[in-house]
Coordinates of C-alpha atoms in Angstrom, one line a residue:
X24 CA -11.8 -72.4 42.7
X25 CA -10.1 -76.1 42.5
X26 CA -10.6 -78.9 39.5
X27 CA -12.9 -80.8 42.6
X28 CA -15.3 -77.3 42.1
X29 CA -15.8 -77.7 38.6
X30 CA -16.0 -81.4 38.5
X31 CA -18.8 -80.6 41.1
X32 CA -20.2 -78.1 39.2
X33 CA -20.0 -79.6 36.2
X34 CA -22.0 -82.7 37.3
X35 CA -24.3 -80.8 39.5
X36 CA -25.6 -78.7 36.1
X37 CA -24.9 -82.1 33.7
X38 CA -21.9 -80.4 31.7
X39 CA -19.3 -81.9 30.3
X40 CA -16.0 -81.4 30.5
X41 CA -13.3 -82.9 29.4
X42 CA -12.6 -86.9 30.9
X43 CA -10.2 -87.9 32.7
X44 CA -8.6 -90.4 30.8
X45 CA -8.3 -87.1 27.9
X46 CA -7.5 -84.9 30.4
X47 CA -4.2 -87.3 31.4
X48 CA -3.6 -87.9 27.5
X49 CA -3.4 -83.6 27.5
X50 CA -2.0 -83.4 30.1
X51 CA 1.5 -85.5 28.8
X52 CA 0.7 -83.8 25.1
X53 CA 1.6 -80.4 26.2
X54 CA 4.2 -80.9 28.9
X55 CA 5.6 -83.3 25.7
X56 CA 5.4 -81.0 22.4
X57 CA 5.6 -77.5 25.4
X58 CA 2.6 -75.9 24.6
X59 CA 1.6 -72.1 25.5
X60 CA -0.4 -70.3 23.2
X61 CA -3.9 -72.5 23.5
X62 CA -7.5 -71.3 21.4
X63 CA -10.2 -73.8 22.2
X64 CA -14.0 -74.2 20.9
X65 CA -16.4 -74.6 23.6
X66 CA -15.6 -73.0 27.2
X67 CA -18.7 -74.1 29.1
X68 CA -18.2 -73.9 32.3
X69 CA -14.6 -72.7 32.0
X70 CA -13.0 -76.1 33.5
X71 CA -10.9 -77.0 30.4
X72 CA -10.1 -73.3 30.2
X73 CA -8.5 -73.8 33.8
X74 CA -7.1 -76.7 32.8
X75 CA -4.7 -75.5 30.0
X76 CA -4.1 -72.5 32.7
X77 CA -3.7 -74.0 36.0
X78 CA -2.6 -77.0 35.7
X79 CA -0.6 -77.0 32.4
X80 CA 0.6 -74.1 33.2
X81 CA 0.0 -72.4 29.2
X82 CA 0.7 -69.1 29.3
X83 CA -2.0 -67.8 27.1
X84 CA -5.5 -69.7 26.6
X85 CA -8.4 -67.6 24.2
X86 CA -11.6 -69.9 24.8
X87 CA -14.8 -69.3 22.5
X88 CA -18.5 -69.7 23.8
X89 CA -21.5 -69.1 21.5
X90 CA -23.6 -69.5 24.6
X91 CA -24.8 -66.0 26.9
X92 CA -25.8 -68.7 30.1
X93 CA -23.1 -70.9 29.5
X94 CA -20.4 -68.0 29.0
X95 CA -21.8 -65.7 31.8
X96 CA -21.1 -69.2 34.3
X97 CA -17.6 -69.1 32.7
X98 CA -16.3 -65.7 33.4
X99 CA -17.8 -66.2 37.2
X100 CA -15.9 -69.3 38.3
X101 CA -13.4 -68.1 35.8
X102 CA -13.2 -65.2 37.9
X103 CA -12.0 -66.7 41.1
X104 CA -8.5 -67.8 39.8
X105 CA -5.8 -65.9 40.9
X106 CA -3.9 -65.8 37.3
X107 CA -7.7 -64.8 34.7
X108 CA -5.3 -62.8 33.1
X109 CA -4.1 -66.0 30.8
X110 CA -7.3 -66.5 30.2
X111 CA -9.6 -64.5 27.7
X112 CA -13.0 -65.7 27.9
X113 CA -14.7 -64.4 24.2
X114 CA -18.3 -64.7 23.9
X115 CA -19.8 -65.4 20.1
X116 CA -20.1 -68.1 17.5
X117 CA -17.1 -69.7 17.0
X118 CA -16.5 -70.0 13.1
X119 CA -17.1 -65.6 13.0
X120 CA -14.7 -65.2 16.0
X121 CA -12.3 -67.1 14.3
X122 CA -12.7 -65.0 11.2
X123 CA -12.3 -61.9 13.4
X124 CA -8.9 -63.0 14.1
X125 CA -7.4 -64.0 11.1
X126 CA -9.1 -60.7 10.1
X127 CA -7.5 -58.6 13.5
X128 CA -4.5 -59.9 14.0
X129 CA -1.3 -62.3 12.9
X130 CA -2.1 -64.3 16.7
X131 CA -0.9 -68.3 15.6
X132 CA -1.6 -71.0 18.0
X133 CA 0.6 -74.1 19.5
X134 CA -2.7 -75.5 19.6
X135 CA -6.6 -75.7 18.8
X136 CA -8.8 -77.8 21.1
X137 CA -12.1 -78.0 19.6
X138 CA -14.8 -79.1 21.3
X139 CA -17.4 -77.6 20.7
X140 CA -20.3 -78.4 18.4
X141 CA -19.9 -81.1 16.5
X142 CA -22.0 -81.3 13.3
X143 CA -20.2 -77.6 12.6
X144 CA -15.5 -79.1 12.8
X145 CA -15.1 -78.9 9.3
X146 CA -16.4 -75.8 8.2
X147 CA -14.3 -74.2 11.7
X148 CA -10.7 -76.4 11.0
X149 CA -10.6 -74.6 7.5
X150 CA -10.8 -71.9 9.2
X151 CA -8.7 -72.6 12.3
X152 CA -6.1 -73.9 10.4
X153 CA -4.6 -70.5 9.5
X154 CA -4.4 -69.5 13.0
X155 CA -1.9 -72.5 14.3
X156 CA 1.3 -72.7 13.5
X157 CA 3.1 -75.2 11.5
X158 CA 4.4 -77.7 13.2
X159 CA 1.7 -76.9 15.4
X160 CA -1.5 -78.7 16.4
X161 CA -5.3 -79.2 15.9
X162 CA -7.0 -81.8 18.8
X163 CA -10.4 -83.3 17.8
X164 CA -12.8 -83.8 21.0
X165 CA -15.6 -86.8 21.5
X166 CA -14.8 -87.8 17.6
X167 CA -17.2 -90.6 18.5
X168 CA -19.8 -89.4 19.5
X169 CA -21.3 -92.3 22.2
X170 CA -20.5 -94.2 19.7
X171 CA -22.5 -93.2 16.6
X172 CA -20.1 -91.8 14.1
X173 CA -18.6 -96.0 14.0
X174 CA -22.1 -97.4 13.2
X175 CA -23.8 -98.5 10.6
X176 CA -26.0 -96.0 9.0
X177 CA -29.3 -97.9 8.5
X178 CA -28.4 -98.8 12.1
X179 CA -28.9 -95.4 13.2
X180 CA -31.7 -93.3 14.2
X181 CA -32.8 -90.5 11.3
X182 CA -33.0 -88.1 13.8
X183 CA -28.8 -88.5 14.1
X184 CA -27.3 -89.6 10.7
X185 CA -26.6 -85.8 9.6
X186 CA -24.7 -85.7 12.6
X187 CA -23.4 -89.0 12.2
X188 CA -22.8 -88.6 8.5
X189 CA -20.8 -84.9 9.2
X190 CA -18.7 -86.6 12.0
X191 CA -17.6 -89.6 9.2
X192 CA -17.0 -86.7 5.9
X193 CA -15.0 -84.5 8.2
X194 CA -12.6 -87.4 10.1
X195 CA -12.4 -88.0 6.7
X196 CA -11.1 -84.8 5.6
X197 CA -8.2 -84.7 8.8
X198 CA -7.1 -88.0 7.2
X199 CA -6.6 -87.2 3.7
X200 CA -5.3 -83.2 3.8
X201 CA -2.0 -82.8 2.6
X202 CA -1.6 -80.2 5.3
X203 CA -2.7 -82.2 8.4
X204 CA -0.7 -85.4 9.5
X205 CA -3.1 -86.8 12.1
X206 CA -4.2 -89.9 14.3
X207 CA -7.0 -91.3 16.0
X208 CA -6.2 -92.0 19.3
X209 CA -9.4 -93.9 21.1
X210 CA -8.9 -91.5 24.1
X211 CA -11.9 -90.2 26.0
X212 CA -15.1 -90.2 23.6
X213 CA -13.0 -90.4 20.6
X214 CA -9.6 -88.0 19.9
X215 CA -7.4 -87.0 17.2
X216 CA -4.7 -85.8 16.2
X217 CA -3.4 -83.7 13.7
X218 CA -0.2 -81.8 13.2
X219 CA -0.5 -78.4 11.0
X220 CA 2.1 -78.6 9.2
X221 CA 2.0 -75.8 6.2
X222 CA -0.7 -75.2 3.3
X223 CA 2.8 -76.6 0.8
X224 CA 3.6 -80.0 3.0

């Protein structure tokens, strides 16, 4: 399984995967910060787990996916890799899995990559910070929601207003909580880079 194989599968099934400019940003970021242990929310077909493990050479990648169909496709795709032992797939609700990891282990990650259901970003990061090393990073992908986040509420269709408000609240939180130092980048569909500085600042 190669990068081209993954992208062909994604395009054929109309499954979004990390964009090429986001991927290039991540490649430089992981190298610069010597990222070794990654927790990812949103496995989809497994491409980003492959990217972290095979291209960026991270030592361990834990990837959480709620959708059973997507999980099985990811397991099939990643099963073709020789280094599958570095990738740990977990099927289940992201928040529930996070709480389970907190309760059952002392795991601490260099990088937490949030790329799942956008409406749950705020609730999720508040738990995910408990799994991030002090000095580690939480990256939130697709924060612009194809421009929706930046729009005037009066110009947004009623069915999209909740999604817009949820993401705006999320961005306000990560930019203002004392536990994080956050920068927003216009990469891909928007990327937030948050450095976890600890509970006491």
